[in-house]
Short mmCIF file of C-alpha atoms and ligand atoms in Angstrom, two decimals:
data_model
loop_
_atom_site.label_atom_id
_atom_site.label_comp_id
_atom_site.label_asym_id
_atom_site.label_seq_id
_atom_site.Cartn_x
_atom_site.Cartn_y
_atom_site.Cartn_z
CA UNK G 911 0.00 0.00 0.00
CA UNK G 912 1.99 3.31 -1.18
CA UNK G 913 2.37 6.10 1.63
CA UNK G 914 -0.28 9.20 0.67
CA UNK G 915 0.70 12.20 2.18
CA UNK G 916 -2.01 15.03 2.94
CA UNK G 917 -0.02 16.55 5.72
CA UNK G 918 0.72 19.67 3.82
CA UNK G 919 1.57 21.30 0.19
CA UNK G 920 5.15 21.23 1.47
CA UNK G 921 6.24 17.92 1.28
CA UNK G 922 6.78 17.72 -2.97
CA UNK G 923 9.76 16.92 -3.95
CA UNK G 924 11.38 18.35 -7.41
CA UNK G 925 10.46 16.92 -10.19
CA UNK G 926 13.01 15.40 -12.37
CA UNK G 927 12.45 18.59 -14.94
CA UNK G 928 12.97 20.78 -12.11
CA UNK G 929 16.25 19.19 -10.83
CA UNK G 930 17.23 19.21 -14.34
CA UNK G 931 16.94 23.03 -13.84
CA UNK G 932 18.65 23.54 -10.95
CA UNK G 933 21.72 21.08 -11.64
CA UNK G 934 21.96 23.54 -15.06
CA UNK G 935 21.87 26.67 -13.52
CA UNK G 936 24.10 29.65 -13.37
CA UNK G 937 25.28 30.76 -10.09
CA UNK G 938 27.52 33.37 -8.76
CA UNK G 939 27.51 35.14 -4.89
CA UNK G 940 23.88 36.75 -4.53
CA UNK G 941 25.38 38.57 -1.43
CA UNK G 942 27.23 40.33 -4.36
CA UNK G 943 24.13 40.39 -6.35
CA UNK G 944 25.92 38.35 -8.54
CA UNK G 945 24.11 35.19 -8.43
CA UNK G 946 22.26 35.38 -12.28
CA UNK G 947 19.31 32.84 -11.74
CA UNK G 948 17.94 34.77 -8.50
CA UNK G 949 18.39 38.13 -10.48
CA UNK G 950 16.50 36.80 -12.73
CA UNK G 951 13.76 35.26 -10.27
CA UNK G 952 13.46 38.41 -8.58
CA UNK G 953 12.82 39.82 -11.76
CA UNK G 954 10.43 37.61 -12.64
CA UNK G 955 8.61 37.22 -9.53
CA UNK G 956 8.53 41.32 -9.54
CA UNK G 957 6.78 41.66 -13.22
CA UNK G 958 4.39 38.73 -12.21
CA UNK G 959 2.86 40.97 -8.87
CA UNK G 960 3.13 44.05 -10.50
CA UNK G 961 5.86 45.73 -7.94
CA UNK G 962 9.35 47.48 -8.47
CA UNK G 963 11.39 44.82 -6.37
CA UNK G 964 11.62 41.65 -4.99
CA UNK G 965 14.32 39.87 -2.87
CA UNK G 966 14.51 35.78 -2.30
CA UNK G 967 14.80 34.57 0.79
CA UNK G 968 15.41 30.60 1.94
CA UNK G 969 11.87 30.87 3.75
CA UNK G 970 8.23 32.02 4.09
CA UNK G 971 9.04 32.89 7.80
CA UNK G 972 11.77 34.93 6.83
CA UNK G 973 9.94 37.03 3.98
CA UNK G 974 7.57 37.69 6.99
CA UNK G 975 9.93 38.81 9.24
CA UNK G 976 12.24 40.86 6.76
CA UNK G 977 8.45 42.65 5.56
CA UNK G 978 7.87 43.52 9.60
CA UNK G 979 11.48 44.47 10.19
CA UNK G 980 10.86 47.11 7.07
CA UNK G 981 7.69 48.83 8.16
CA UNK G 982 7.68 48.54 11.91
CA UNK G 983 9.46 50.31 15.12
CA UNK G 984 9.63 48.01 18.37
CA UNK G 985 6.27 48.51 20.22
CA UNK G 986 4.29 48.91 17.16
CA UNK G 987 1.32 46.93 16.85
CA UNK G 988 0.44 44.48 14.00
CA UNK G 989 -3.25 43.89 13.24
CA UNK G 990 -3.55 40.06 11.55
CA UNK G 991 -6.42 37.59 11.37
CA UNK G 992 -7.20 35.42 14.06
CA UNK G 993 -4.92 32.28 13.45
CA UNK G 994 -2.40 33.88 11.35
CA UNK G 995 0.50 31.96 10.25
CA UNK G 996 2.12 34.51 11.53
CA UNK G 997 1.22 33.94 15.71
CA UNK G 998 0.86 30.20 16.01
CA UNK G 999 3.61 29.39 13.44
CA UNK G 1000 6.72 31.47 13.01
CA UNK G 1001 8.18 30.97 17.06
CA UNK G 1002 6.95 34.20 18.31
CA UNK G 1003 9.35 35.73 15.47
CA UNK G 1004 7.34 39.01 15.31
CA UNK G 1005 7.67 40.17 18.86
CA UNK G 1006 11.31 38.54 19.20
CA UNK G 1007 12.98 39.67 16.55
CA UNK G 1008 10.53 43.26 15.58
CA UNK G 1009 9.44 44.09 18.81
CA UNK G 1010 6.47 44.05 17.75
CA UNK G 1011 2.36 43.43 19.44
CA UNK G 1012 0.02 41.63 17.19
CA UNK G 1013 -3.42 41.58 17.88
CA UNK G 1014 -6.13 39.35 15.68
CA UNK G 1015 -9.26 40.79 14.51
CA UNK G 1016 -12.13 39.37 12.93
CA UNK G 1017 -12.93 35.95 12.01
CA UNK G 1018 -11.55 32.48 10.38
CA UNK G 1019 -8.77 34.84 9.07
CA UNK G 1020 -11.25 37.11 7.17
CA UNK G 1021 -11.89 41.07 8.53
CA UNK G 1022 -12.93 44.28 6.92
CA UNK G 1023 -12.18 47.99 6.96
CA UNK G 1024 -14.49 48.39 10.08
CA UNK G 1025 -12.54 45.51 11.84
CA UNK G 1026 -9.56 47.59 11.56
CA UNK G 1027 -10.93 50.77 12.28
CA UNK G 1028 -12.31 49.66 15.68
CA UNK G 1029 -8.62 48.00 16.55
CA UNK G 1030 -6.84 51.66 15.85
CA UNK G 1031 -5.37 52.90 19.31
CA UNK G 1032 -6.11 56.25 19.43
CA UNK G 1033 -2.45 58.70 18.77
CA UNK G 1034 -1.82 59.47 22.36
CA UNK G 1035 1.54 58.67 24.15
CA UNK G 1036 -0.15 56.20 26.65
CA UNK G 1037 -0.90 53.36 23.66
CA UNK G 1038 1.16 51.49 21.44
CA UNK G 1039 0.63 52.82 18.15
CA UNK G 1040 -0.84 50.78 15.43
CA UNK G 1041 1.23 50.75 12.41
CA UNK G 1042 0.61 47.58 10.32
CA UNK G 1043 -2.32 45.21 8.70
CA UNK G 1044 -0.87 42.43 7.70
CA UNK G 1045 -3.53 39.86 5.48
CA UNK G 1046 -3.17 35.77 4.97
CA UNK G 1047 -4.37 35.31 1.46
CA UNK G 1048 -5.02 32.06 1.58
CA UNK G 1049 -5.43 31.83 4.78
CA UNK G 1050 -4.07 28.11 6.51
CA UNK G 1051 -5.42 27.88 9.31
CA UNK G 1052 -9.16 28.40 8.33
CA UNK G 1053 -8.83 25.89 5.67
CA UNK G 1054 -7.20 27.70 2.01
CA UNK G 1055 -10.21 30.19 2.57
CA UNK G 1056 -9.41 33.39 0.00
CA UNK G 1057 -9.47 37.09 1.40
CA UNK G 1058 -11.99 38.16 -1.05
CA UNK G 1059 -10.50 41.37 -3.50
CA UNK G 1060 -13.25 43.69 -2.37
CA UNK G 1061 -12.60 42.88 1.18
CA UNK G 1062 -8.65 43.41 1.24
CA UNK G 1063 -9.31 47.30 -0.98
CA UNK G 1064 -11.77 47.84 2.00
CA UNK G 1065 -8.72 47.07 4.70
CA UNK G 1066 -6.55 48.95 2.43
CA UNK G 1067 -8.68 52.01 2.28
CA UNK G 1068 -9.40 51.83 6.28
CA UNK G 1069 -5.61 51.35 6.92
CA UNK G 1070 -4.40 53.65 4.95
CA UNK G 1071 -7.08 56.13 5.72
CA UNK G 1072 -5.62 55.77 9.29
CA UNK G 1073 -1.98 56.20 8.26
CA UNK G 1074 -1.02 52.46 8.54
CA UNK G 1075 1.08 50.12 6.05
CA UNK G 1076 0.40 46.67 4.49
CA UNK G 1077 1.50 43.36 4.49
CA UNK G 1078 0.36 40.64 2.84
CA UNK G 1079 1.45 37.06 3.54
CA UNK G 1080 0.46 35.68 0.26
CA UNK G 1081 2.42 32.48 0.81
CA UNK G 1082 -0.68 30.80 -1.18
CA UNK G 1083 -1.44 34.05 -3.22
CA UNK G 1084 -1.29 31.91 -6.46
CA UNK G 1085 -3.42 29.50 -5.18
CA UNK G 1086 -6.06 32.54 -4.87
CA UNK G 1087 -5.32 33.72 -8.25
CA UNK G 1088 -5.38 29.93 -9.76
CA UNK G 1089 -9.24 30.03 -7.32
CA UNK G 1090 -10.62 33.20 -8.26
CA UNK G 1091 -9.24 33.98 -11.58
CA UNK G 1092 -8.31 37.48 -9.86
CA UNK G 1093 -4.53 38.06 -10.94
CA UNK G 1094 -2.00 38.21 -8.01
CA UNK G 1095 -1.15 41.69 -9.26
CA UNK G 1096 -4.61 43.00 -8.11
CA UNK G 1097 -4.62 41.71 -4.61
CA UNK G 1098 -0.31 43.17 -4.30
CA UNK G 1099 -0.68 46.64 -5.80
CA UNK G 1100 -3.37 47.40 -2.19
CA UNK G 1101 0.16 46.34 -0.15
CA UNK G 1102 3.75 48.02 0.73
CA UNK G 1103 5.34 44.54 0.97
CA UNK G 1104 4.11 41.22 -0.61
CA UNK G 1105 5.36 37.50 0.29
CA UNK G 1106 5.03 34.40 -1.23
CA UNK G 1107 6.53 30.77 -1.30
CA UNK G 1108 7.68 29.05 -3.99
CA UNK G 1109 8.01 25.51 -1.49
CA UNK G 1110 4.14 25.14 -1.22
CA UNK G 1111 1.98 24.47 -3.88
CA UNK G 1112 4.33 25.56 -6.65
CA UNK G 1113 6.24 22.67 -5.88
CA UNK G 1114 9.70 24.12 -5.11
CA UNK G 1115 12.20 22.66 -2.51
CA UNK G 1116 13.17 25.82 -0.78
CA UNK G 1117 12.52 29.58 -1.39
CA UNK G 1118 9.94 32.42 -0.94
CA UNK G 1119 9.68 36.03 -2.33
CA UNK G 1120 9.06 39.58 -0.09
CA UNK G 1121 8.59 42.21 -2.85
CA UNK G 1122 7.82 45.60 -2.42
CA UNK G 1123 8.59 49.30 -3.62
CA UNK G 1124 11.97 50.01 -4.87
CA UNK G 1125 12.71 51.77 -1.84
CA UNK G 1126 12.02 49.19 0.52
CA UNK G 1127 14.81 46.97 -0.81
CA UNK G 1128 17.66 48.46 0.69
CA UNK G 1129 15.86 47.99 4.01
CA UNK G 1130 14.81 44.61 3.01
CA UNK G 1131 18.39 43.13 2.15
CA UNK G 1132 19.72 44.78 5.49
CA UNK G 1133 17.07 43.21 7.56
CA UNK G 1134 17.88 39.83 5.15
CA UNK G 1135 21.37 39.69 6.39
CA UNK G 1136 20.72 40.98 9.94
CA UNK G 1137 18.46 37.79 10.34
CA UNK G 1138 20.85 35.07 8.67
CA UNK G 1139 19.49 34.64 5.08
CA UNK G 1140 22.30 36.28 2.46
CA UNK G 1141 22.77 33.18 0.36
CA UNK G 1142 25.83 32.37 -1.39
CA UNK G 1143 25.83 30.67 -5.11
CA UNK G 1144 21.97 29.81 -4.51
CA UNK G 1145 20.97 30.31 -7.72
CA UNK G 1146 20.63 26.22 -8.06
CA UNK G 1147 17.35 27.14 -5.75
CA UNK G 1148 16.35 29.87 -7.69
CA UNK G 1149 16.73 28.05 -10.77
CA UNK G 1150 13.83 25.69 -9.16
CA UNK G 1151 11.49 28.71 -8.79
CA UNK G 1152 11.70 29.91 -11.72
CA UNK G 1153 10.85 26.79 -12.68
CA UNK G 1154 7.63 26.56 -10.55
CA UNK G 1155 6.69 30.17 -11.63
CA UNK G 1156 6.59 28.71 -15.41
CA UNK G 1157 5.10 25.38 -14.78
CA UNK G 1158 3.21 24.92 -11.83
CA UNK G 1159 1.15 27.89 -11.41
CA UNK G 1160 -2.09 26.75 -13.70
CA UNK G 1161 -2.06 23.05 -12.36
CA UNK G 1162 -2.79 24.26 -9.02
CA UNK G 1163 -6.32 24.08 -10.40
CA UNK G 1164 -5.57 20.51 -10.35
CA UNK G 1165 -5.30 20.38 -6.52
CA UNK G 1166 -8.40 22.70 -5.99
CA UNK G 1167 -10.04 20.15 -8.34
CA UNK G 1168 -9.00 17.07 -5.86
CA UNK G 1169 -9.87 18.62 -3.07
CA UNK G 1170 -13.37 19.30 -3.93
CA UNK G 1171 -13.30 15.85 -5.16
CA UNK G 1172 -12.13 14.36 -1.67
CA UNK G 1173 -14.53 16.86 0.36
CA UNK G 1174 -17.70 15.43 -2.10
CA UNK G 1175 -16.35 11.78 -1.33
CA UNK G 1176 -15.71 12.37 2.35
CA UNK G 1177 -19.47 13.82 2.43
CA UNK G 1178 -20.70 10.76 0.39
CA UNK G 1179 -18.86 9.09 3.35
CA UNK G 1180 -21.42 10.52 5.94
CA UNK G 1181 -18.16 12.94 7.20
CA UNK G 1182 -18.47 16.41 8.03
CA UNK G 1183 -16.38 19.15 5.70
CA UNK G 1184 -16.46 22.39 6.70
CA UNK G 1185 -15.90 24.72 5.00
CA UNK G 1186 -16.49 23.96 1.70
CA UNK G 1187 -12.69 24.19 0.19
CA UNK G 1188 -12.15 26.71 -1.76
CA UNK G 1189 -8.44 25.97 -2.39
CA UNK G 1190 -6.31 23.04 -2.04
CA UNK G 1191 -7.02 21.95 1.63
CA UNK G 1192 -9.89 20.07 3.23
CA UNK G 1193 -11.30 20.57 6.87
CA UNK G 1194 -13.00 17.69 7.83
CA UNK G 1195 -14.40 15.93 10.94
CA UNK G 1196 -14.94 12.76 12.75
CA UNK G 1197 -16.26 11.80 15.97
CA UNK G 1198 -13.74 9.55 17.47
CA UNK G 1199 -10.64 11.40 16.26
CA UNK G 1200 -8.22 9.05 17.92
CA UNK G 1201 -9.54 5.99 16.55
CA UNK G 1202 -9.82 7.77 13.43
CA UNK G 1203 -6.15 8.96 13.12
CA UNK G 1204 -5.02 4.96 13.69
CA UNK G 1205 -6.98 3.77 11.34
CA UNK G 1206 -5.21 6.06 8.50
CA UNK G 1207 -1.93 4.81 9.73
CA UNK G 1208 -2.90 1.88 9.50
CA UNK G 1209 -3.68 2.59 5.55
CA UNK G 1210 -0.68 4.72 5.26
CA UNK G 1211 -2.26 7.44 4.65
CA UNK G 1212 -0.93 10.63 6.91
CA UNK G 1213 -3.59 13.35 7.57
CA UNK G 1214 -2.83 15.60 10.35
CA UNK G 1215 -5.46 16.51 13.09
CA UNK G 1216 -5.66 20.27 13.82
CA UNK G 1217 -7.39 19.71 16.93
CA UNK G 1218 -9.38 16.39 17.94
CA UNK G 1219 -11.33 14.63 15.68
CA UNK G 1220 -10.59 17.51 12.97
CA UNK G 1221 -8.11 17.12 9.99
CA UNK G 1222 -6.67 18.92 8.02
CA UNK G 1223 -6.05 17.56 3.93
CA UNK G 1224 -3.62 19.37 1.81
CA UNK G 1225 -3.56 18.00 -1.61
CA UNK G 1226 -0.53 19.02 -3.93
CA UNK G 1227 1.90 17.94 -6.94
CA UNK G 1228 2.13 14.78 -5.75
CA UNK G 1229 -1.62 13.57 -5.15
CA UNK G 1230 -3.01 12.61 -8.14
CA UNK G 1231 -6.88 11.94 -8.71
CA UNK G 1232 -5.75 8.53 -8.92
CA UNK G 1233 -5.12 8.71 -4.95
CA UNK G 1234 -7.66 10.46 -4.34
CA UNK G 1235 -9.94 7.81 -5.35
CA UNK G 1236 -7.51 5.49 -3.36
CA UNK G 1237 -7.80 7.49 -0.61
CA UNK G 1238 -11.62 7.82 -0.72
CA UNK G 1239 -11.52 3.57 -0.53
CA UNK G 1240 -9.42 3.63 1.99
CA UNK G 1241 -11.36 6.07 4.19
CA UNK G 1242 -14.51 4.01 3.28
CA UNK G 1243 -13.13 0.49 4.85
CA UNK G 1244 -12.42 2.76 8.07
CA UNK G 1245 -15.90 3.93 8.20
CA UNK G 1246 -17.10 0.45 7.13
CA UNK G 1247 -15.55 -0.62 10.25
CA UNK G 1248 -17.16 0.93 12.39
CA UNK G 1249 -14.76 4.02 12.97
CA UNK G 1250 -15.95 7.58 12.32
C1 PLP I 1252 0.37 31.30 5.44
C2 PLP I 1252 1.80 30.93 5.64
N1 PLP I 1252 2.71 31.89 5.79
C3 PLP I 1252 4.00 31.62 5.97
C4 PLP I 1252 4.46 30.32 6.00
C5 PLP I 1252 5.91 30.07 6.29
O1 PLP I 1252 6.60 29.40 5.32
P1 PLP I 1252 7.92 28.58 5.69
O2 PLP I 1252 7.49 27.26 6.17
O3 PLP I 1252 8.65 28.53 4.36
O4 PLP I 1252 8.68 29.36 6.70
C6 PLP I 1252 3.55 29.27 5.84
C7 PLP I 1252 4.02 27.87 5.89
O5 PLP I 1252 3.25 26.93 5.91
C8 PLP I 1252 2.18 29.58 5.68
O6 PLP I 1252 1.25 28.63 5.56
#
């Protein structure tokens, strides 16, 4: 019975076209700037949101953290959705290494101008001011959900309005453009600094993006450095996103396609899926979680539980529909049996 592995969109490994890639690419010492294949992914990745610059770094945590060293001052506060990548999984980077206070708004990741508004300390020396939005587009946590267009130019406008700056976390940003049809471009141009990961759905072993104004890049390479990520000859990574950017961006509709076909089987199952996915991951749950969670080891298949008796699916470049079917089969012997 082969391993299927729904844990996240991070686990691909290079295909051999992409390793074909990297083994041919040209390097040189990108703390120099001199490393051709990330000049030329940072051009790339810049024309393809729309922005004057962007700068790779080894990781989506980092592209986080070099975007909050940019904009913020230590004791600033960071407005984010509730469950943010950014406070349950980066280590408590933001107030370690920024100095920073986030506080969530809204819900299931999603918030609008209002939300904002509300969460605005007023300017008076006895509050922390509050200097940054930062938006999850898709957002993890609440299962792949997309911050709708209107609803991020509403943040925009109430941020703005009250003299704040913009980050987006768009570590899944093409998996909302791939969803809604609405190009990346549209969602960055409402942002001062943009990140996204080529190691997710895209398929690459290492690397992510944090892209701004021109300006911003001198501030962004010193805060690259300060935290550990100038690269050497790493253009043999970059030569793997660059790849992705080419070849995997319109197959992502591939894994939006499986996972509405695994939430429809998992229904036909008698399971609950909620919410309906609207990307490539599937929230789903039983009633006897523990049981549950044996049983797919038993099958090989590994599906992580985000809390008891609900899981969390992530399908990707290597699930086919072919395993999804398998999958389906499998899941249907455990419920067979008695275990749901
Ligand atoms: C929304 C979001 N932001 C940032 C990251 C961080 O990426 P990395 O694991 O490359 O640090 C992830 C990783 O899963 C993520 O889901």
């Amino acid at each position: 019975m082969h391993t299927i592995d729904f844990r996240s969109d991070t686990v691909t490994r290079p295909t051999p076209a992409m390793r074909r890639a990297m083994a041919d690419a040209e390097v040189g010492d990108d703390v120099y700037g001199e490393d051709p294949s990330i000049n030329r992914l940072q051009e790339v990745a810049a024309r393809r949101l729309g922005v004057e610059a962007a700068l790779f770094v080894p990781t989506g945590t980092m592209a986080n953290q070099v975007a909050l060293r940019t904009l913020s001052r230590p004791g600033d506060v960071v407005l984010c959705g509730v469950n943010s990548h950014l406070i349950l999984y980066e280590s408590g980077a933001p107030w370690a290494l920024s100095g920073v206070q986030v506080q969530t708004i809204g819900r299931d990741g999603l918030f609008d101008g209002d939300d904002v508004k509300r969460a605005v300390h007023p300017d008076e020396f006895h509050f922390a001011p509050t200097r940054i939005v930062e938006v999850e587009n898709t957002h993890n946590r609440s299962g792949g959900r997309v911050f709708p267009l209107p609803l991020a130019k509403d943040v925009a406008a109430a941020a703005r309005h009250a003299g704040m700056a913009l980050h987006l976390d768009g570590a899944r940003l093409f998996n909302a453009e791939v969803a809604t049809g609405t190009p990346v471009s549209a969602w960055a141009e409402l942002f001062d600094t943009i990140s996204f990961c080529l190691s997710k759905g895209l398929g690459a072993p290492v690397g992510s993006l944090v892209c701004g104004r021109r300006e911003l890049l001198a501030p962004m390479l010193r805060a690259r450095k300060l935290l550990g990520g100038g690269m050497r000859q790493a253009g043999v990574l970059a030569a793997a996103g660059l790849y992705a950017l080419e070849h995997h961006v319109e197959r992502l509709a591939d894994d939006h396609a499986n996972a509405r076909r695994l939430a429809a089987g998992l229904e036909k199952l008698g399971l609950r899926v909620d919410p309906p996915p609207e990307t490539n991951m599937v929230l789903f749950e039983v009633e006897d979680g523990r049981a549950f969670s044996r049983a797919l080891g038993e099958r090989s298949l590994l599906i992580d539980p985000l809390a008891p008796g609900r899981y969390r699916a992530v399908t990707h470049l290597d699930v086919s529909e072919a395993d999804i079917d398998e999958t389906l089969g499998r899941i249907e012997e455990i419920v067979k049996g008695g275990v749901r």
